[in-house]
Short mmCIF file of C-alpha atoms and ligand atoms in Angstrom, two decimals:
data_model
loop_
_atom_site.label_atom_id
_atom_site.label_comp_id
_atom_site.label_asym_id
_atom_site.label_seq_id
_atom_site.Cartn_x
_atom_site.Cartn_y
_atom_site.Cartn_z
CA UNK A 167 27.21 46.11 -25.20
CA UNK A 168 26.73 49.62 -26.81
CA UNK A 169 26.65 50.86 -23.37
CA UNK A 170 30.01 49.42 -22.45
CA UNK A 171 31.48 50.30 -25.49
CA UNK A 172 30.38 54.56 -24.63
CA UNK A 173 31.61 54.04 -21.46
CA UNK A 174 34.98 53.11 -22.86
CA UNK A 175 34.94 55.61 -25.20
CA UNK A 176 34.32 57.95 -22.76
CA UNK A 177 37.11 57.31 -20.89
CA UNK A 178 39.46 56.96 -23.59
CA UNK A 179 41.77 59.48 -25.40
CA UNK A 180 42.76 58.43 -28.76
CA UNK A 181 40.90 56.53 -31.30
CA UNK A 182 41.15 55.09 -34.53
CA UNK A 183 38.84 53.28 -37.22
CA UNK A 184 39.64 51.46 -40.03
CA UNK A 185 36.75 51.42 -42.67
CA UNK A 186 36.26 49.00 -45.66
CA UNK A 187 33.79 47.96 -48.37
CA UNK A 188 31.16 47.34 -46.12
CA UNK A 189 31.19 50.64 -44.75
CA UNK A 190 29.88 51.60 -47.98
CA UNK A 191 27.47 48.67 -49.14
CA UNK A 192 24.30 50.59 -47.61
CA UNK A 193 25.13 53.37 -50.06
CA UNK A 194 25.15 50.97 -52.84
CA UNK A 195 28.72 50.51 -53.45
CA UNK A 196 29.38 46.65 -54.26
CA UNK A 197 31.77 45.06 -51.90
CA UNK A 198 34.70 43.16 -53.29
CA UNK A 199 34.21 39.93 -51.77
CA UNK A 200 30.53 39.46 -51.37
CA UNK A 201 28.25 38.42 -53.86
CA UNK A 202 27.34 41.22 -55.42
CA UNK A 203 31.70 41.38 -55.76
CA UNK A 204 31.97 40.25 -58.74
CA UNK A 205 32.04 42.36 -62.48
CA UNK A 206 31.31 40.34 -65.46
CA UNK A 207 32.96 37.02 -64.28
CA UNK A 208 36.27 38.88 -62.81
CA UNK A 209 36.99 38.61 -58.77
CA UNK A 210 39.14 41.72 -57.60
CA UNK A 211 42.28 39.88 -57.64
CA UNK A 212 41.97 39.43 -61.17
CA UNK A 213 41.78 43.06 -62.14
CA UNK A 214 43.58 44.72 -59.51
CA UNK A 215 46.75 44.09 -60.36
CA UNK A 216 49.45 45.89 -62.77
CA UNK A 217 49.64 42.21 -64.28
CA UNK A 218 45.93 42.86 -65.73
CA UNK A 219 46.65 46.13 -66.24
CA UNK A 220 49.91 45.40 -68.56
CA UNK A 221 48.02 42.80 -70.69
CA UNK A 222 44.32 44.02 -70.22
CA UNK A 223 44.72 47.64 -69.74
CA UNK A 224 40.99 47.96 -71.50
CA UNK A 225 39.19 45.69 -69.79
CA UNK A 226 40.91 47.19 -66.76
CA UNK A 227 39.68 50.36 -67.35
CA UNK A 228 36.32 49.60 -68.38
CA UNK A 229 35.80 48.17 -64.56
CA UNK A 230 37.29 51.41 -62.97
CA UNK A 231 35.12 53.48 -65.27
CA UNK A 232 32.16 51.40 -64.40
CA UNK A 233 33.05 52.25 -60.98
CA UNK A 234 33.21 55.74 -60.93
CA UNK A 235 30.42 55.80 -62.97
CA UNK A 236 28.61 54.27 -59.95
CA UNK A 237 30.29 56.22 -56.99
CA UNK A 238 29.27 59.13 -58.87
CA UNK A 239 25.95 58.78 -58.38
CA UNK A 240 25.76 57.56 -54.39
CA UNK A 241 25.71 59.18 -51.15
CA UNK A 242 27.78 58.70 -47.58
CA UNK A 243 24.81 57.08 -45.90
CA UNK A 244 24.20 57.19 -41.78
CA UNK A 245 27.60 55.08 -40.83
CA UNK A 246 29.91 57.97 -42.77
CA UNK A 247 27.87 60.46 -41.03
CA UNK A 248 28.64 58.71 -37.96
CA UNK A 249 31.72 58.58 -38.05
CA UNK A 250 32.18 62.40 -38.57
CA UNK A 251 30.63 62.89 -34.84
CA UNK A 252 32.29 60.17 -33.52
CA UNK A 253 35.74 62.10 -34.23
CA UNK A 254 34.43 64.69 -31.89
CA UNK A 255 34.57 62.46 -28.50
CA UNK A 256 38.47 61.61 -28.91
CA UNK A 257 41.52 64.08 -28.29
CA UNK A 258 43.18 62.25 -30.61
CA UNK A 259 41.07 59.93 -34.07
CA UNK A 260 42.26 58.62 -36.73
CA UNK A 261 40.16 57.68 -39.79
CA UNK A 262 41.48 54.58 -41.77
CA UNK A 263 39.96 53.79 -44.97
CA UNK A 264 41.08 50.75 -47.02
CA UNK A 265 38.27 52.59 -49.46
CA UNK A 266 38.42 54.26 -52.74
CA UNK A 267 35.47 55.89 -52.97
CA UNK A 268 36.05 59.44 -51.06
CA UNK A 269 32.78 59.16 -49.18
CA UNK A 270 34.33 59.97 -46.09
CA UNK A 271 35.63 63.49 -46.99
CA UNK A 272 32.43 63.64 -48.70
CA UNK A 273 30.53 63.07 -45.02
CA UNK A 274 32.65 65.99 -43.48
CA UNK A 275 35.12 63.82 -42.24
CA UNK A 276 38.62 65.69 -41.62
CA UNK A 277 42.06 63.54 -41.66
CA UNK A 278 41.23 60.69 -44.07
CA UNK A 279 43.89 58.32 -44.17
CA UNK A 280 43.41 56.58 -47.62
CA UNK A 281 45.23 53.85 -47.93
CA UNK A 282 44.51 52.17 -51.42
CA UNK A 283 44.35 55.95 -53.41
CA UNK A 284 41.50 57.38 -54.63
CA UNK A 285 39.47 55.57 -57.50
CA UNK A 286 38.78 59.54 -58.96
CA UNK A 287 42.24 60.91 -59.27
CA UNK A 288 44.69 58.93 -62.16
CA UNK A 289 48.61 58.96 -62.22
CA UNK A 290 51.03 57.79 -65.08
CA UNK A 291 52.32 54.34 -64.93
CA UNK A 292 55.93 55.19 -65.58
CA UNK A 293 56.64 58.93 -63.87
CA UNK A 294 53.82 58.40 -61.32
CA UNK A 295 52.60 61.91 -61.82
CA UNK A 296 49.12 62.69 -60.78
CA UNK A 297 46.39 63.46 -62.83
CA UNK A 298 43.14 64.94 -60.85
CA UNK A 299 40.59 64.76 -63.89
CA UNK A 300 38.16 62.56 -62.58
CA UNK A 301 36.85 61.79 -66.31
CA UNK A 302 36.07 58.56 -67.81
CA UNK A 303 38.68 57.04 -70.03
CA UNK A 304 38.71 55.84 -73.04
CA UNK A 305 39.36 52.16 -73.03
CA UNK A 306 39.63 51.74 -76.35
CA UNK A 307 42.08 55.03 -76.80
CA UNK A 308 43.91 55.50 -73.24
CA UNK A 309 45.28 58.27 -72.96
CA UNK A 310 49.51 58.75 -72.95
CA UNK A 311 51.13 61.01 -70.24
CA UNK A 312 52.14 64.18 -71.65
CA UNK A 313 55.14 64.61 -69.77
CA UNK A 314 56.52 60.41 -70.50
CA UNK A 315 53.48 58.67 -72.61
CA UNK A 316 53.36 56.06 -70.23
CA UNK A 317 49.58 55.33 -70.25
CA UNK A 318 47.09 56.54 -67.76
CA UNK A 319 45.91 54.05 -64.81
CA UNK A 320 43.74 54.65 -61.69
CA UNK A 321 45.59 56.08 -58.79
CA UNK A 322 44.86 53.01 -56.63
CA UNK A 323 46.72 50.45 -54.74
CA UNK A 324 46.56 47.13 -56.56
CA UNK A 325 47.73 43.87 -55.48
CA UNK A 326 51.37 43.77 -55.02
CA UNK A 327 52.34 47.15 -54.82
CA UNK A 328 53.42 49.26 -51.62
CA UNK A 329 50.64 51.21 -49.85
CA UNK A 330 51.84 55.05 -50.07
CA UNK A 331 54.44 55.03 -47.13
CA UNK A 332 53.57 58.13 -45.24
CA UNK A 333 49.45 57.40 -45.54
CA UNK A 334 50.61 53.44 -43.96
CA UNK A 335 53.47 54.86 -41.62
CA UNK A 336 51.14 57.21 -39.87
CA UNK A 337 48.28 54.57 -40.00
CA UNK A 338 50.67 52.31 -38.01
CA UNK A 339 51.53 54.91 -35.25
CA UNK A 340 48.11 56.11 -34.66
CA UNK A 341 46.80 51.95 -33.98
CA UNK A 342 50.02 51.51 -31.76
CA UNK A 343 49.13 54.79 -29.36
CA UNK A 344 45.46 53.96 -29.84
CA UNK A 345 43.33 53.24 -26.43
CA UNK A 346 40.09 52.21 -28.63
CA UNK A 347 40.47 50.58 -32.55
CA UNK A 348 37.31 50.09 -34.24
CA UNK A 349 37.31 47.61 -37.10
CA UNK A 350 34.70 48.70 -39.90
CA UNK A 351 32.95 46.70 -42.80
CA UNK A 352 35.98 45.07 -43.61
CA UNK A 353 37.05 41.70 -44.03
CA UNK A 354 40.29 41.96 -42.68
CA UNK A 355 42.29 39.49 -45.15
CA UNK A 356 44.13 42.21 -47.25
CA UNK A 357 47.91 43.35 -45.56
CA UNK A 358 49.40 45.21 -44.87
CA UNK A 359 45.85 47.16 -43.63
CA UNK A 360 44.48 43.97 -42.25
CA UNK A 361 47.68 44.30 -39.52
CA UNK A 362 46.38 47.68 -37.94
CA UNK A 363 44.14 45.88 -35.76
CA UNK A 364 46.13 43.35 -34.56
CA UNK A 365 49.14 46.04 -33.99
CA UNK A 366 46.34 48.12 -31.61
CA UNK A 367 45.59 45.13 -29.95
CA UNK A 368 48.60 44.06 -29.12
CA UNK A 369 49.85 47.58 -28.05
CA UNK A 370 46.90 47.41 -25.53
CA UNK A 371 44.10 48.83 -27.17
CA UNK A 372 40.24 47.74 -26.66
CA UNK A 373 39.36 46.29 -30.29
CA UNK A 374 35.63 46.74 -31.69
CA UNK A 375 34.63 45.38 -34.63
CA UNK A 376 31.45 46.19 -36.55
CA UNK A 377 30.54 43.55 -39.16
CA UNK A 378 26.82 41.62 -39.88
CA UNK A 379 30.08 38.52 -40.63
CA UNK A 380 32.66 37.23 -38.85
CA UNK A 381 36.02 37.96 -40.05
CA UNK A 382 39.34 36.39 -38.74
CA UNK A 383 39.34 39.38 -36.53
CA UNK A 384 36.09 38.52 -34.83
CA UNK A 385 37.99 35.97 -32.60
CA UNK A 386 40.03 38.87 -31.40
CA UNK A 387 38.19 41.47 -30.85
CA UNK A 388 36.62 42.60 -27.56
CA UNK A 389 33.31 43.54 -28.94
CA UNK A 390 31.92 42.44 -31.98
CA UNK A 391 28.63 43.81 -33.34
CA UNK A 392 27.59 41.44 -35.97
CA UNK A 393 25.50 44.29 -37.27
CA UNK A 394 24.96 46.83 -40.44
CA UNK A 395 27.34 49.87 -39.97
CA UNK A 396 24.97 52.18 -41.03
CA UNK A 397 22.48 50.73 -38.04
CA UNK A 398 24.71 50.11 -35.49
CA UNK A 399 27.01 53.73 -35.82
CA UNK A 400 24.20 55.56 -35.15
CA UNK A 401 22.93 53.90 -32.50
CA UNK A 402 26.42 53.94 -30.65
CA UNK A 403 26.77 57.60 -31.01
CA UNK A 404 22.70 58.10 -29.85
CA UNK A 405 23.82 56.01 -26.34
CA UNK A 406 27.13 57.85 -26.28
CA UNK A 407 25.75 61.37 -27.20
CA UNK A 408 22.69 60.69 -24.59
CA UNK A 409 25.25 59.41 -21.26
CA UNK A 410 27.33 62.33 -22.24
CA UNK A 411 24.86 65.21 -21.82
CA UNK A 412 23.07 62.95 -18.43
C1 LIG B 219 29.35 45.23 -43.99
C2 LIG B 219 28.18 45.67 -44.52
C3 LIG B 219 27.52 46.63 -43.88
C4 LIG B 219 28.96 44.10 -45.91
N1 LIG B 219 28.08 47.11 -42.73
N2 LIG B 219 29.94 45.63 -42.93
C5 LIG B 219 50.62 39.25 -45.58
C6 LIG B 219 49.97 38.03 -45.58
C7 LIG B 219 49.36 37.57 -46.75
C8 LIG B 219 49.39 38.30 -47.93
C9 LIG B 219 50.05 39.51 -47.93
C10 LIG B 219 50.66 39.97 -46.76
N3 LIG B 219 51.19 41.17 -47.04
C11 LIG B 219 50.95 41.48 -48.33
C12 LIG B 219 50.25 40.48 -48.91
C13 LIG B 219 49.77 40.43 -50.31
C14 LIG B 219 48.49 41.21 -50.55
C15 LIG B 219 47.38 40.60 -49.69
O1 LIG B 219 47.04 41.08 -48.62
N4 LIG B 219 46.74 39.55 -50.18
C16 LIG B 219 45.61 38.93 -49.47
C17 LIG B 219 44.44 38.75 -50.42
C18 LIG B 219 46.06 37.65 -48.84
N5 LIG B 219 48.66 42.61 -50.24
C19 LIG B 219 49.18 43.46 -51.14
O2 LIG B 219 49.59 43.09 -52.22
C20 LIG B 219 49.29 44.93 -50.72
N6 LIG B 219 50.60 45.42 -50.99
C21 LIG B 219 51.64 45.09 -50.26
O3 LIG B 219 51.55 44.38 -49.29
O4 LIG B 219 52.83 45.67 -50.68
C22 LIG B 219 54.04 45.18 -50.13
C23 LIG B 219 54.52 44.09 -51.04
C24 LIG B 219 54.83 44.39 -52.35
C25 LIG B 219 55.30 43.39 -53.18
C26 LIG B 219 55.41 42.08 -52.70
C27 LIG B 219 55.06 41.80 -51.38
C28 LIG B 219 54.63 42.81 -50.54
C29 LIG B 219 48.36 45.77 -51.56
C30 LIG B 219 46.93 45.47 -51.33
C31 LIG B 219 46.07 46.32 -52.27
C32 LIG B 219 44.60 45.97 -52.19
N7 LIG B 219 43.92 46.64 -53.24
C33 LIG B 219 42.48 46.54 -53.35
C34 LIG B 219 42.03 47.25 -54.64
C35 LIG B 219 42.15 48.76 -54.45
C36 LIG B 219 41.81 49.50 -55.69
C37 LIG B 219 40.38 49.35 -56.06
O5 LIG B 219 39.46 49.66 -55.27
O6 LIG B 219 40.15 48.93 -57.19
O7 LIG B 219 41.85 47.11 -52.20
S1 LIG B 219 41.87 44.85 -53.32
C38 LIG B 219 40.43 45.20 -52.40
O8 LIG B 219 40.51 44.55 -51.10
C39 LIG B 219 40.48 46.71 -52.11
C40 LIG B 219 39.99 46.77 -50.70
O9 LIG B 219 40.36 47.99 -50.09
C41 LIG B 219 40.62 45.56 -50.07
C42 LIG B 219 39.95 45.10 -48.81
O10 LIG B 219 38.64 44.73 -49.05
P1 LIG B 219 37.54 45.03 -47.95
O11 LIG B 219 37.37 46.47 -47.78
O12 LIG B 219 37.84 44.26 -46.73
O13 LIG B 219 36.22 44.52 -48.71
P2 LIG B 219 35.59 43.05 -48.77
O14 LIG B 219 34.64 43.02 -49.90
O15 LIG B 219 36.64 42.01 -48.72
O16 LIG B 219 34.78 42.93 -47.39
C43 LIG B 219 33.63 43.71 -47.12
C44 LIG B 219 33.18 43.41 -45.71
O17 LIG B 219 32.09 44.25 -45.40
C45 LIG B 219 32.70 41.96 -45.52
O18 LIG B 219 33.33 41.41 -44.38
C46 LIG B 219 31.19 42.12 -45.27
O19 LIG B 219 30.67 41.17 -44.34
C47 LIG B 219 31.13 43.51 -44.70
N8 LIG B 219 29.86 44.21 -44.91
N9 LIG B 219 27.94 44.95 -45.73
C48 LIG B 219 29.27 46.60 -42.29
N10 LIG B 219 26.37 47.14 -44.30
ZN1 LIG B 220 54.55 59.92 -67.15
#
């Protein structure tokens, strides 16, 4: 199969990925829905939401800065670094991340396309202005906006709000023009992201998806590597890397 899928790579012109959670799990990031998932007793739904945030904005925070505490400390393992050489055998690639966790850029990869913000950079809930301190915060003395005093929140995507509409418009054309969409450590339940696949698909492209789980993607897909991302990325770029130079 990892033969086939070179081959097709080969041959093909523009390609796009869309990461998630799992492509970080080997670096030690938890995933949301697994079972390391959960914080305290909270699932992801619970907390990511402005909802939690309006009544909870502490305990809210406390997660996030739990968070960043961890991201802080980890690496992009062999799957981000993977993905930086894989850019290099398309015209045209797209990198898709439902992730907040900037390994990507911090692999070398050019173009990121985040789609649910970036868990390091904080805006104001009222005048959405950005703040790029990538500080804890206080949860027990958040801090006001200078220019509004709205409080501070994470400049992320949470449940109910629109994705930023350039980052999801542009995400959207790319899987539409795509010859080769590879799904990646994701479990493809959370829209609008969870439609990029099925939008390549559709508009003809060959769908791969890399996941040790099934996902309600796997029934679509052309391939499906029920494998570790940092295992199987590597090994697809060793077989593509060694056909190219034969
Ligand atoms: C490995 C591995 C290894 C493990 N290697 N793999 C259409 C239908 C139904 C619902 C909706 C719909 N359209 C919109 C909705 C509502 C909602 C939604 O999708 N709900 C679903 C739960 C049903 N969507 C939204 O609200 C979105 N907004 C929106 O649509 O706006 C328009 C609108 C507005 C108002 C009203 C109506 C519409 C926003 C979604 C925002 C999601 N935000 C979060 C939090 C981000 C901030 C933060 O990080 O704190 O994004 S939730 C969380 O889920 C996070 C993730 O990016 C996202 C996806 O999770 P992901 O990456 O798939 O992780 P997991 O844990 O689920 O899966 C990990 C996978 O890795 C597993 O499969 C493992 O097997 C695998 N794995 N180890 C490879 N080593
Ligand atoms: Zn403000």
């Amino acid at each position: 199969m990892l033969e086939k899928v070179a081959e097709i790579i080969k041959d093909a012109r523009r390609g796009v990925v869309l990461t998630g959670a799992g492509i970080s799990a080997e670096s030690g990031v938890p995933t949301f829905r697994g079972q390391d998932g959960l914080w305290k007793q909270y699932r992801p739904e619970e907390l990511a939401t402005m909802e939690a945030f309006r009544t909870e904005p502490q305990l809210v925070w406390e997660w996030y800065n739990w968070r960043r505490g961890l991201i802080r400390q980890v690496e992009p393992n062999p799957g981000h670094h993977a993905l930086v050489d894989l850019a290099a055998h398309f015209d045209d690639f797209a990198l898709v991340t439902q992730n907040v966790d900037g390994l990507h850029r911090q692999a070398g990869s050019k173009l990121v396309l985040e789609l649910h913000g970036n868990i390091m950079r904080s805006k104001c809930v009222e005048c959405q202005r950005l703040y790029e301190s990538e500080e804890d915060i206080d949860p027990g003395n958040i801090p006001a906006c200078p220019e509004c005093g709205g409080k501070i929140r994470p400049d992320v995507v949470w449940f109910g709000e629109m994705l930023p509409a350039d980052v999801i418009r542009e995400a959207f054309e790319k899987s539409e023009q795509a010859d080769v969409f590879f799904s990646i450590g994701t479990s493809a339940i959370v829209h609008p992201a969870a439609s990029l696949p099925m939008t390549a698909k559709r508009a003809g492209a060959i769908l791969v998806e890399i996941n040790p789980e099934r996902t309600p993607l796997s029934e679509l897909a052309d391939f499906c590597f029920c494998e570790k991302s940092g295992f199987l990325l590597p090994s697809l770029l060793a077989v593509l890397e060694s056909s190219t130079r034969a």
